[in-house]
Short mmCIF file of C-alpha atoms in Angstrom, two decimals:
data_model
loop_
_atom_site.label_atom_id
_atom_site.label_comp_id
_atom_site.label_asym_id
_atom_site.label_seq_id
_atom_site.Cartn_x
_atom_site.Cartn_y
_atom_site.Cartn_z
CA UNK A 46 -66.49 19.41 -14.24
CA UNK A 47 -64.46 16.94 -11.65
CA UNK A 48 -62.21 18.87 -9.48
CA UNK A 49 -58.72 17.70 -9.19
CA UNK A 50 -59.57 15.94 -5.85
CA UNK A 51 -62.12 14.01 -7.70
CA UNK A 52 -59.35 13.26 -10.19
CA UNK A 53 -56.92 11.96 -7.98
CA UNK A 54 -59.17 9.64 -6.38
CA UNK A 55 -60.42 8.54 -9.53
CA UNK A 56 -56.65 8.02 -10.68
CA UNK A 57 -55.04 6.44 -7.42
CA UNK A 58 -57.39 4.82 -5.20
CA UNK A 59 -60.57 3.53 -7.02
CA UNK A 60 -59.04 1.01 -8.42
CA UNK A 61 -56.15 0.62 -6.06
CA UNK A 62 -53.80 2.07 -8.33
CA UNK A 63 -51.84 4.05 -5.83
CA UNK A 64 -50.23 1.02 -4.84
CA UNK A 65 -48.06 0.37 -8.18
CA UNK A 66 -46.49 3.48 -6.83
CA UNK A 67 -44.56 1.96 -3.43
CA UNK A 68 -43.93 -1.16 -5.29
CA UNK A 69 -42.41 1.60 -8.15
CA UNK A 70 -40.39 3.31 -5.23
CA UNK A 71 -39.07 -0.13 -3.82
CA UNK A 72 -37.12 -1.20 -6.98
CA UNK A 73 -35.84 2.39 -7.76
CA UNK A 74 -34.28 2.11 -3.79
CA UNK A 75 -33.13 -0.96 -4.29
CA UNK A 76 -31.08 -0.01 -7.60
CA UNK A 77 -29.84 3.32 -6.18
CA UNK A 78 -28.65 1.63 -3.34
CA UNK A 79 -27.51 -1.66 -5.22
CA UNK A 80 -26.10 0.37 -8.09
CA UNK A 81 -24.33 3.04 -5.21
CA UNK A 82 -22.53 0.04 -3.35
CA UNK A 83 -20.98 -1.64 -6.22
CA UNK A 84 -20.13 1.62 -7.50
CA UNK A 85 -17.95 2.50 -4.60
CA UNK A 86 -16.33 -0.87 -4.32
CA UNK A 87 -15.40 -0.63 -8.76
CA UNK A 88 -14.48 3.45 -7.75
CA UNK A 89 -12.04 2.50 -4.98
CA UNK A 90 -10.84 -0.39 -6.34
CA UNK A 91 -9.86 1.86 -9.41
CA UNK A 92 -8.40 5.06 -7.80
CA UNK A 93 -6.19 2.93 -5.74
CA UNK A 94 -4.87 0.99 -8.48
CA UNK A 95 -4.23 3.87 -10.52
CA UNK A 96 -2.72 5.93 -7.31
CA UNK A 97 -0.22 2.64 -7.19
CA UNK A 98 0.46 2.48 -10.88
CA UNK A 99 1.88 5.95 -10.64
CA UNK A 100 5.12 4.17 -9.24
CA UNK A 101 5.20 0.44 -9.45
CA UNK A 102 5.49 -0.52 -12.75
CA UNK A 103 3.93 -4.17 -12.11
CA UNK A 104 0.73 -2.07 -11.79
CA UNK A 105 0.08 -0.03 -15.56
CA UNK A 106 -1.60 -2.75 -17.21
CA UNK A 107 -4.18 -3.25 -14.72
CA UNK A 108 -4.60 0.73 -14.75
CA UNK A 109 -4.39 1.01 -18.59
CA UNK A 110 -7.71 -1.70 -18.31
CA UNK A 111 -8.85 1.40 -15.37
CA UNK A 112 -8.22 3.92 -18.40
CA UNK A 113 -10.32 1.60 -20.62
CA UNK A 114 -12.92 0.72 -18.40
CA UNK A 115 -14.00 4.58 -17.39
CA UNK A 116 -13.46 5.44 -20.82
CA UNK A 117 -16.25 3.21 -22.27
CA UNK A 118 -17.91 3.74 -19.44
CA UNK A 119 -18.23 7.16 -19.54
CA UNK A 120 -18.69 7.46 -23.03
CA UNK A 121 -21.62 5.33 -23.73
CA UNK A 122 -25.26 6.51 -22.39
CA UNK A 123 -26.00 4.53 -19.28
CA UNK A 124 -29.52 3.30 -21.26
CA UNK A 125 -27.35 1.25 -24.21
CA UNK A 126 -24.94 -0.05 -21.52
CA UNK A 127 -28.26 -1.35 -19.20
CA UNK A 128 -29.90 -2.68 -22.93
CA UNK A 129 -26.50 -3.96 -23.51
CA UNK A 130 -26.52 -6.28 -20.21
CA UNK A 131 -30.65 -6.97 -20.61
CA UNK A 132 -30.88 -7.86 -23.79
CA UNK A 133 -27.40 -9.46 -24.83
CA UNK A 134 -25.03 -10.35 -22.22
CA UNK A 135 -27.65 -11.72 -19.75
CA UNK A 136 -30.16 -12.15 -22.25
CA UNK A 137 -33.12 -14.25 -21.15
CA UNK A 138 -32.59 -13.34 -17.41
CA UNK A 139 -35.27 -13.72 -15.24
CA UNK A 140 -33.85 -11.38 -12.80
CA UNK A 141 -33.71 -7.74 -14.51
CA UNK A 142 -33.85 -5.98 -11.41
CA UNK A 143 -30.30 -7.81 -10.39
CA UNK A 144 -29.25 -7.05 -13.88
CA UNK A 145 -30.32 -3.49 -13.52
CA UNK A 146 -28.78 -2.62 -10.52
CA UNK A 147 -24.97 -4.40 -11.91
CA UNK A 148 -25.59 -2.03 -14.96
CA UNK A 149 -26.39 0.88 -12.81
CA UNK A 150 -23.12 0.06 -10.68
CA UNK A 151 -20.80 -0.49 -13.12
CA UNK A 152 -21.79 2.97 -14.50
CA UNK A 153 -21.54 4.27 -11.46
CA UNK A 154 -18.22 3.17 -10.33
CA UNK A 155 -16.51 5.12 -13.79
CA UNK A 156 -17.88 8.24 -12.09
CA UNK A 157 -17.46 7.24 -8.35
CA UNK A 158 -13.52 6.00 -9.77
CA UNK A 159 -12.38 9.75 -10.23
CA UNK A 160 -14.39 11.23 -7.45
CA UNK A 161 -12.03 9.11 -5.39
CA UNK A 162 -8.69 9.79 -7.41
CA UNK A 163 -9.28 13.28 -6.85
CA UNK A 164 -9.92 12.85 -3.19
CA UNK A 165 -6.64 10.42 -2.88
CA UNK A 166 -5.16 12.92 -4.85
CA UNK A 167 -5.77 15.96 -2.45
CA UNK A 168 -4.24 13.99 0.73
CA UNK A 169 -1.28 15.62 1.27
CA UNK A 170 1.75 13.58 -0.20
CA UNK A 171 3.52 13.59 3.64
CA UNK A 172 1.05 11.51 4.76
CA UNK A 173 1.55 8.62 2.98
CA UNK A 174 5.35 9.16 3.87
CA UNK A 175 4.51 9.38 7.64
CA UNK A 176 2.71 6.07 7.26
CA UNK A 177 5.60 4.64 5.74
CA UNK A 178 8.13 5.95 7.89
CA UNK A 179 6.31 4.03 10.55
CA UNK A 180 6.56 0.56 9.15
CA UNK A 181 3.20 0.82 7.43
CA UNK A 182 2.15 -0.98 4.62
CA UNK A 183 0.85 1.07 1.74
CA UNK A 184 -2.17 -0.73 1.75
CA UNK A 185 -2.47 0.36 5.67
CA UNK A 186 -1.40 3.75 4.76
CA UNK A 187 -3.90 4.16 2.60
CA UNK A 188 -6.83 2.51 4.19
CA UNK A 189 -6.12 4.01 7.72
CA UNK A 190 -4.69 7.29 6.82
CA UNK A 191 -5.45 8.41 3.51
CA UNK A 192 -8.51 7.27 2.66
CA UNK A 193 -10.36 8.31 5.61
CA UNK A 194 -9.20 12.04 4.75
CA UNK A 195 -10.15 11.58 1.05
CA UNK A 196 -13.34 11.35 2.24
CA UNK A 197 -13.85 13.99 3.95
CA UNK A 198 -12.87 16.02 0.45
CA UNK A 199 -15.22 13.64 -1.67
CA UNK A 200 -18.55 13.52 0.36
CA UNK A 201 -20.10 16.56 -1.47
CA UNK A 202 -19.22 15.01 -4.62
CA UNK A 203 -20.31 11.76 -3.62
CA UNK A 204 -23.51 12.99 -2.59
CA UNK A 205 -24.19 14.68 -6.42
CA UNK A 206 -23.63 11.21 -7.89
CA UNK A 207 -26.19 9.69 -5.46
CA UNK A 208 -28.68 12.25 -6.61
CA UNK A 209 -27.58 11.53 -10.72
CA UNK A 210 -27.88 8.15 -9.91
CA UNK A 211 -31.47 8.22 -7.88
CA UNK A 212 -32.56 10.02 -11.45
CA UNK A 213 -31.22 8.38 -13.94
CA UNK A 214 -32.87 4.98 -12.59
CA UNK A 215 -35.97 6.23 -14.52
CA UNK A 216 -35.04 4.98 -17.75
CA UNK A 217 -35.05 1.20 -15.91
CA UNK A 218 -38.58 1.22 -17.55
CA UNK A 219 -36.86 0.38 -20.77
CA UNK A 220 -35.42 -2.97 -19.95
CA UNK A 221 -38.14 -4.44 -18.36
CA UNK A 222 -37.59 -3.22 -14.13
CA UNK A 223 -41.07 -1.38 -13.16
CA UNK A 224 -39.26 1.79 -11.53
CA UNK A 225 -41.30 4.44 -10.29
CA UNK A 226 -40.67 6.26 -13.47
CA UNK A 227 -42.61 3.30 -15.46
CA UNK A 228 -45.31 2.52 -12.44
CA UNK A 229 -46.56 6.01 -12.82
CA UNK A 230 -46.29 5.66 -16.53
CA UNK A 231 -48.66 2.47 -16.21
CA UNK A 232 -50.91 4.13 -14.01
CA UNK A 233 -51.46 7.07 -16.86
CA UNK A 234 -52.09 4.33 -19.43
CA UNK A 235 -54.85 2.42 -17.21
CA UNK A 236 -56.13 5.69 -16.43
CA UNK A 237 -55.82 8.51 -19.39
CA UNK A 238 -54.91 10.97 -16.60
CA UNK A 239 -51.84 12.25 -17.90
CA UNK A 240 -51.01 15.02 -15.56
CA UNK A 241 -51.06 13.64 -12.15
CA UNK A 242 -49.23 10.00 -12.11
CA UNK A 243 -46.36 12.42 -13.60
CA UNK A 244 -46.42 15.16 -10.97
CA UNK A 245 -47.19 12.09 -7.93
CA UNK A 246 -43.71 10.57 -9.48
CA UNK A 247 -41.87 13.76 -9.70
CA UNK A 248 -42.57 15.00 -6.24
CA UNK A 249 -41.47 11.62 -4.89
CA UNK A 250 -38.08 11.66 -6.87
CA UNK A 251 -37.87 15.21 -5.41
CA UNK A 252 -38.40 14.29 -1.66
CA UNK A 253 -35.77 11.66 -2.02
CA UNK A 254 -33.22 14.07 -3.81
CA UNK A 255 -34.18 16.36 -1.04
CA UNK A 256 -33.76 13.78 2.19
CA UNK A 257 -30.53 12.48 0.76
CA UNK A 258 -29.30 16.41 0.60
CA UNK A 259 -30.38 16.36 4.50
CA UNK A 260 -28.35 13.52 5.35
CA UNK A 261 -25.33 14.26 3.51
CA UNK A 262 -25.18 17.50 5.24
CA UNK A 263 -26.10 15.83 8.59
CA UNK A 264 -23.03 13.63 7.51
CA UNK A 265 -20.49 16.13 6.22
CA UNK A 266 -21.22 18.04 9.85
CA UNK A 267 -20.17 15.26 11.82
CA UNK A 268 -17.57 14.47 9.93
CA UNK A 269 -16.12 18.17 10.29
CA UNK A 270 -16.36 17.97 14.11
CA UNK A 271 -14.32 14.59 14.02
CA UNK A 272 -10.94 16.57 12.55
CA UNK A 273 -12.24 20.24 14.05
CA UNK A 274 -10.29 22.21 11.31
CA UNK A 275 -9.60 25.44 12.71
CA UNK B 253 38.97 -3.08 19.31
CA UNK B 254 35.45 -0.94 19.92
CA UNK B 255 35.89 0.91 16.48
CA UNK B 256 35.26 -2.78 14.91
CA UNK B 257 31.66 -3.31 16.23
CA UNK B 258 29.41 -3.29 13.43
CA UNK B 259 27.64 0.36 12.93
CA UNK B 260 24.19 0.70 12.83
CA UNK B 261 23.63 2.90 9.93
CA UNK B 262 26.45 2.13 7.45
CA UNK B 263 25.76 4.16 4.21
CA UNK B 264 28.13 3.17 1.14
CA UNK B 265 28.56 4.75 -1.87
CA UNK B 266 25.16 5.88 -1.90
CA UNK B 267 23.91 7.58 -5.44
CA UNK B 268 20.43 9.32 -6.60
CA UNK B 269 19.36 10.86 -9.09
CA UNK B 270 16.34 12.94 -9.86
CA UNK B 271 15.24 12.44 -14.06
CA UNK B 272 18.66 12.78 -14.63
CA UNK B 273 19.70 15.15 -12.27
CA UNK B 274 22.48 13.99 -9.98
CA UNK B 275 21.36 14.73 -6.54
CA UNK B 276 23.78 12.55 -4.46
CA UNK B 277 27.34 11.56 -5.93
CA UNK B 278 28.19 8.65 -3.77
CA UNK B 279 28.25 9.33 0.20
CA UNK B 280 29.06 6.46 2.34
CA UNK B 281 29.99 7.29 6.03
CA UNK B 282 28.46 4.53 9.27
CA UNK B 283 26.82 5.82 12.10
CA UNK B 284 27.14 4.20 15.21
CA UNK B 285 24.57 3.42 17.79
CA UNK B 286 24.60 6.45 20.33
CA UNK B 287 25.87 8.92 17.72
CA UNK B 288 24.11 11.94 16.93
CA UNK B 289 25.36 13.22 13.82
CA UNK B 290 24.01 16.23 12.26
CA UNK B 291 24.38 16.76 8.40
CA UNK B 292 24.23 20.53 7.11
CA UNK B 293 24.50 22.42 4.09
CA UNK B 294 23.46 24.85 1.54
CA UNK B 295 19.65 23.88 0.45
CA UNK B 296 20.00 21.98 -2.70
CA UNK B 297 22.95 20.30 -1.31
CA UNK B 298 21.32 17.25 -0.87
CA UNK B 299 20.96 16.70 2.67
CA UNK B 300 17.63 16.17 2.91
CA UNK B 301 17.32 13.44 0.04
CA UNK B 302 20.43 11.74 1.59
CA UNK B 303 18.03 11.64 4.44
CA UNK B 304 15.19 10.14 2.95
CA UNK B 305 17.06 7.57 1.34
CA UNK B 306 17.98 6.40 4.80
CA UNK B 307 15.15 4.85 5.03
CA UNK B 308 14.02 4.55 1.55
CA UNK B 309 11.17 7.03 1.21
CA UNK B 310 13.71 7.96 -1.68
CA UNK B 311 14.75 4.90 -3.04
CA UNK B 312 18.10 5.41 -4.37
CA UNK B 313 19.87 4.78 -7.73
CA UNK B 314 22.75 3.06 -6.44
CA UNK B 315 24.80 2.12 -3.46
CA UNK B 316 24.17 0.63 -0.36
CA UNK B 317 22.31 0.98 3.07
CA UNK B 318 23.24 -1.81 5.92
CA UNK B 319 20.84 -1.08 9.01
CA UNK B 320 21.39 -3.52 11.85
CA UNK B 321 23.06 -4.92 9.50
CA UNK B 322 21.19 -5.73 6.85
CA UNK B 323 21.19 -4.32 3.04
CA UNK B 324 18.20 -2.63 3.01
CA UNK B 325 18.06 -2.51 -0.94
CA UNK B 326 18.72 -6.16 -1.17
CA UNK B 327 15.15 -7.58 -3.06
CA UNK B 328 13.28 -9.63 -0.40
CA UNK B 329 14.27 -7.13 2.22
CA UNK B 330 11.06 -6.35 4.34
CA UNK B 331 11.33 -2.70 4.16
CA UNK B 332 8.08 -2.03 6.41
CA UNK B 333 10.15 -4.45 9.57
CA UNK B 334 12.96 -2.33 9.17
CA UNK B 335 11.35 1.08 8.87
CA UNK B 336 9.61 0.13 12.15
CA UNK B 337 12.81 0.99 13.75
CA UNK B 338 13.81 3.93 12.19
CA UNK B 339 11.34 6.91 13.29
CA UNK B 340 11.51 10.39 11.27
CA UNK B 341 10.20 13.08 11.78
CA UNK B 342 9.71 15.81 8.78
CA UNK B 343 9.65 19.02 8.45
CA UNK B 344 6.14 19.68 7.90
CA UNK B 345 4.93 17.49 11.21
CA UNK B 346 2.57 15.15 8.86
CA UNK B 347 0.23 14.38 11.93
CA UNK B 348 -2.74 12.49 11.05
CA UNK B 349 -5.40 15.53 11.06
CA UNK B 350 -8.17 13.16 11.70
CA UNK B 351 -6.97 11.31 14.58
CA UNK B 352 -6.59 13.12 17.96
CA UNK B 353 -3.25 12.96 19.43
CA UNK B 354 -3.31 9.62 21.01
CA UNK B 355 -4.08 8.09 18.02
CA UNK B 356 -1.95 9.28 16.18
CA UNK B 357 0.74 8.14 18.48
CA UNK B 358 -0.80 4.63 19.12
CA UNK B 359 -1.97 3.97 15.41
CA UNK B 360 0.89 2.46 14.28
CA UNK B 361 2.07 0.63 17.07
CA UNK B 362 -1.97 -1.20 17.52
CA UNK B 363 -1.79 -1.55 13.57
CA UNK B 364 1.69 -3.77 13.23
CA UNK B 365 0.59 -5.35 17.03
CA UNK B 366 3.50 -4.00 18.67
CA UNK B 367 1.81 -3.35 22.04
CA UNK B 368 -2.04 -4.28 23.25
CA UNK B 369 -4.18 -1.20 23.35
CA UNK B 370 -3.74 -0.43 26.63
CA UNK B 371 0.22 -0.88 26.63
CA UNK B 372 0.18 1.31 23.76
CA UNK B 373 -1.83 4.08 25.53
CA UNK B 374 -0.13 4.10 28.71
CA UNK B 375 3.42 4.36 26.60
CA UNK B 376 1.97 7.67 24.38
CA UNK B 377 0.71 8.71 27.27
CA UNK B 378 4.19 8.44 29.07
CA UNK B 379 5.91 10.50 26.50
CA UNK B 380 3.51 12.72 26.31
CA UNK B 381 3.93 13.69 29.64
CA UNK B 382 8.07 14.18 28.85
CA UNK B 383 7.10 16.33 26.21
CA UNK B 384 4.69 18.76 28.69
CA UNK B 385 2.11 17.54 26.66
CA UNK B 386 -0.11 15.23 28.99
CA UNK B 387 -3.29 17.39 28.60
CA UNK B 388 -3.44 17.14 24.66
CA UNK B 389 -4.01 14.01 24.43
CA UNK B 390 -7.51 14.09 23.12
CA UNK B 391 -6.66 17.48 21.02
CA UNK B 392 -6.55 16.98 17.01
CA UNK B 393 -3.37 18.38 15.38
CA UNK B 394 -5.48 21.49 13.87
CA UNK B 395 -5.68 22.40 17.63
CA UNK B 396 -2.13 22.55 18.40
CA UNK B 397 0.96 25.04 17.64
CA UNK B 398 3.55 24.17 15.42
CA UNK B 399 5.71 23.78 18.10
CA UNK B 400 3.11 21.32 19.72
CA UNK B 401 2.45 19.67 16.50
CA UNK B 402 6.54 18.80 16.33
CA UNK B 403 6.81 17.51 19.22
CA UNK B 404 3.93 15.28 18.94
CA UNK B 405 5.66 14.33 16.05
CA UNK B 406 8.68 13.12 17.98
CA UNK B 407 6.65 11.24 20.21
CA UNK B 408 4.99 9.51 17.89
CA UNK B 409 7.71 8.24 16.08
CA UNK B 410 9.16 7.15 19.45
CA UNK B 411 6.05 5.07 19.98
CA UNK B 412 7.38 2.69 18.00
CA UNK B 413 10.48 2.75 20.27
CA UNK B 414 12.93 2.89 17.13
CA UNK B 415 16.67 2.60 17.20
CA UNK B 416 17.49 6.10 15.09
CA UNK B 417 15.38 8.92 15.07
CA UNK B 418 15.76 10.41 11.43
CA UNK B 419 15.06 14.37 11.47
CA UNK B 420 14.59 16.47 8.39
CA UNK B 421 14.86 19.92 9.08
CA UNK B 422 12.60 19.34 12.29
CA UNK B 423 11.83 23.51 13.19
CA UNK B 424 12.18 25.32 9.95
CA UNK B 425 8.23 25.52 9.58
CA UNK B 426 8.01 26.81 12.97
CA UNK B 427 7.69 30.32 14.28
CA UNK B 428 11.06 31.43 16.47
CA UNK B 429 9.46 31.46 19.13
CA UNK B 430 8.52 27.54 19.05
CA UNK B 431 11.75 26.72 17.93
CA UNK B 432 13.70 26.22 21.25
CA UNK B 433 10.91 23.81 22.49
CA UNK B 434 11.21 21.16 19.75
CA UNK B 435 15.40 21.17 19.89
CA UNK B 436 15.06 21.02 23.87
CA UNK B 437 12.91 17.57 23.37
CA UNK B 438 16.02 16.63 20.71
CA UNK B 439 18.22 17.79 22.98
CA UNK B 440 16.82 15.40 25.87
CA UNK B 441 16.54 12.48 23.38
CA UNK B 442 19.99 12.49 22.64
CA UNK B 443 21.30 12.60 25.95
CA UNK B 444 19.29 9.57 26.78
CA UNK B 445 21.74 8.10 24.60
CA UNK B 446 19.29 7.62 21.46
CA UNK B 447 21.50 7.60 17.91
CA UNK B 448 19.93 10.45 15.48
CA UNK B 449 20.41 11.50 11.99
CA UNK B 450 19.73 15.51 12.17
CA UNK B 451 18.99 17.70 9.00
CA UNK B 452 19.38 21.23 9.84
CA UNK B 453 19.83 24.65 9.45
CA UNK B 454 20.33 25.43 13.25
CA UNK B 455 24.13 25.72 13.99
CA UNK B 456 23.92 26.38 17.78
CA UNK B 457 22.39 22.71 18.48
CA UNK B 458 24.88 20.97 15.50
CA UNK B 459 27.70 22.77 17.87
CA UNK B 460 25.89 21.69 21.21
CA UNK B 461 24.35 18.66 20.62
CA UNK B 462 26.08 16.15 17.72
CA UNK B 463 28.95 13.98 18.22
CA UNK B 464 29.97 14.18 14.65
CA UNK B 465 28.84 17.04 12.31
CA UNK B 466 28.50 16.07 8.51
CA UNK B 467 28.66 19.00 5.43
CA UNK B 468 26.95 17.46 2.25
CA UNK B 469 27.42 20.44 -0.80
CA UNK B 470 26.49 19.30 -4.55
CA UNK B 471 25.58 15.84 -3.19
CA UNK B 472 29.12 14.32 -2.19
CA UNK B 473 30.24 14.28 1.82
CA UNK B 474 32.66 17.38 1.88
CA UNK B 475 34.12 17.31 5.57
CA UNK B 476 32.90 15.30 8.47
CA UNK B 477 34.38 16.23 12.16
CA UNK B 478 33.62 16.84 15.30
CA UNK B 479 32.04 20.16 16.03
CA UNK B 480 34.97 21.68 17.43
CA UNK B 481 36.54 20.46 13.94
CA UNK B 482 33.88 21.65 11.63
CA UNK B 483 33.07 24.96 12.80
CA UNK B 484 36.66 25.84 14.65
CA UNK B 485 38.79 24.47 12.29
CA UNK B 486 37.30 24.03 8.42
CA UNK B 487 39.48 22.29 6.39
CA UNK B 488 37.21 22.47 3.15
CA UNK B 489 37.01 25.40 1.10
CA UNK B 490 33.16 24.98 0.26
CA UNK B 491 32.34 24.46 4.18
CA UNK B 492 34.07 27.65 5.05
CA UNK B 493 32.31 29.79 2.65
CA UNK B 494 29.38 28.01 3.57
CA UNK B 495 29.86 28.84 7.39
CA UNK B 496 31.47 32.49 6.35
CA UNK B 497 27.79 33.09 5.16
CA UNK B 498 25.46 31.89 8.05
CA UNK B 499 27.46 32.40 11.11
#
């Protein structure tokens, strides 16, 4: 009987397999972080158009395509919309990952959109007023006074979306992007070991879920101390 | 000839309505430079949104607003130039809650490059000190007292070194106690000669303080008069019922 030391080395490093596992981790960083960024820039973008629309009338139909996008968005599984890019829009690409990580972003921005609405919308309304009353711009106003509050509100909600997003990278496997998820799978069809490719993978995704819970916290502290609340 | 110079503030038949609820039925009155005119009235009277229109945080349905002379509802106007000069201060403070003190007073000025950095800081810095408030400077609004919090308020607004101060109901969130502090900084801002638009419910600083004292009720201009006219000698029936009930 091999022991499960034995197994592991027979899995991982006899034949060098342990390194499809970094290489994995790389492009599932890359697309959380890719996918993250863009997300932010669509969700902003969004929540301030809509926050705009609410009084200038030059503004609804660019929110009423907001209203569509997140929509759509939201209501189709993340895995068509990615196999939608892959294999029609940007069919042929030789660059998946970049693909990957758009599709990953554009998802994410639906999601990121109303995180942000919510947190623009829980600014109080006199502070937009006190930035006006100033000589502000609304655009000012919002970037140097509201914004920065709604921020404060969102980060715990920003940081669940991080940790949906981190996950739900792992179906990147099925258009072609070699994810952890579909490294580990590889190494369990070179290898026949079933169990422990799945548990190396799942313990990784965990330590990442669990560092980004760190920092967010690290964050959300520091953060607190600028505005002391008392 | 002096009654001819051009007003700073001339309001003119100024309407607004909330969703079809008439909220201001045409006030037009001019406020010159140095004047400190106080408008009261019952609450719903409309003296608040009359206020706010002032500088169009309301924008209103019809009518006119000439500041420095200029129609501020013209199109093309550049609202944000104009606003520069008017400071307000609300009723609720709305300090910045995640900017300390000094930057909430030099925010706007460094923003619209009004002043260099240092300019700007040694101004806020200077009012602060007129307000007895030199050593919060680095405090964030959270740490301060309503009464604090107001007159930060003040001083930010005069940051921008406006030419009217618009107040709305500047101490009725604070405690008694802090009231007399904030209307002693009004009190000092008006004898330095600057013109203000006061909201209020406090009678003994409309009697001390204003030049001309203005009763809104069901959003038209009832009586306007001196102080020794509008509280010794009511003309309008509305105003003395009014008065009958708070004094």
């Amino acid at each position: 009987m091999e022991t499960w030391l034995q197994q592991l080395h027979r899995t991982f490093i006899a034949k060098g397999y342990w390194r499809l596992i970094p290489q994995g981790l790389r492009n599932t960083l890359l697309i959380s972080l890719g996918a993250l960024a863009i997300g932010i820039v669509i969700g902003t973008l969004i929540a301030v158009i809509k926050y705009f629309a609410a009084d200038n009338g030059k503004l609804k139909p660019a929110a009423f395509l907001c209203d569509v996008y997140t929509t759509v968005i939201r209501g189709v599984p993340v895995m068509v919309l990615l196999m939608v890019l892959v294999y029609a829009i940007f069919a042929g690409t030789r660059n998946p990952l970049g693909v990957c990580i758009l599709g990953f972003g554009i998802n994410s921005g639906a999601y990121v959109a109303e995180i942000i609405r919510s947190g623009i919308n829980s600014v109080d309304k006199g502070q937009m007023e006190a930035g006006r009353s100033l000589g502000l711009s609304s655009m000012q106003t919002m970037r140097k006074i509201i914004l920065p509050q709604a921020v404060r509100v969102i980060l715990p909600a920003i940081g669940n979306e991080m940790i949906s997003l981190i996950k739900e990278t792992s179906v990147a496997g099925y258009v072609g992007v070699f994810d952890l998820t579909s490294r580990g799978n590889q190494i369990r069809n070179l290898t026949y070991d079933a169990v422990n490719p799945l548990i190396a993978v799942a313990v990784i995704y965990l330590i990442l879920v669990i560092g980004l819970t760190k920092l967010l916290s690290v964050l959300e502290g520091r953060l607190r101390a600028g505005v002391r609340h008392a | 000839m002096s009654d001819m110079r051009e007003p700073l503030l001339r309001v003119e038949n100024l309407h607004k309505s909330f969703e079809g609820l008439e909220v201001l039925k045409g006030i037009s009155t001019d406020i010159q430079k140095g004047e400190v005119v106080c408008v009261i009235g019952p609450s719903g009277s409309g003296k608040s949104t009359f206020l706010r229109c002032l500088n169009l945080l309301e924008k209103p349905t019809a009518g006119h607003i000439w500041f420095d002379g200029v129609d501020l509802m013209a199109k093309g106007t550049d609202l944000n130039l104009h606003r520069q000069k008017m400071g307000m201060v609300f009723q609720q403070f709305n300090l910045f809650p995640h900017m300390n003190v000094l930057q909430n007073m030099t925010c706007a000025p460094l923003m619209l490059k009004k002043a260099a950095k240092d300019e700007a800081e040694k101004r806020a810095l200077d009012l602060l000190g007129r307000v007895g408030l030199a050593d919060r400077a680095n405090a964030y609004p959270a740490q301060l007292s309503g009464g604090q919090k107001q007159r930060v308020a003040i001083v930010r607004a005069l940051c921008m070194q406006p030419e009217v101060m618009l107040f709305d109901e500047p101490t009725s969130a604070l405690d008694p106690e802090m009231v007399g502090e904030v209307l002693d900084v009004m009190k000092r801002l008006a004898r330095d000669g600057m013109t203000m638009v006061v909201v209020t419910h406090e009678m003994g600083f409309a009697r001390e303080v204003a030049s001309r004292v203005v009763f809104l009720d069901d959003g038209v201009l009832q009586e306007e008069g001196t102080p020794a006219e509008i509280f010794g000698a009511p003309q309008n029936e509305r105003l003395r019922s009014f008065l009958a009930k708070i004094l």
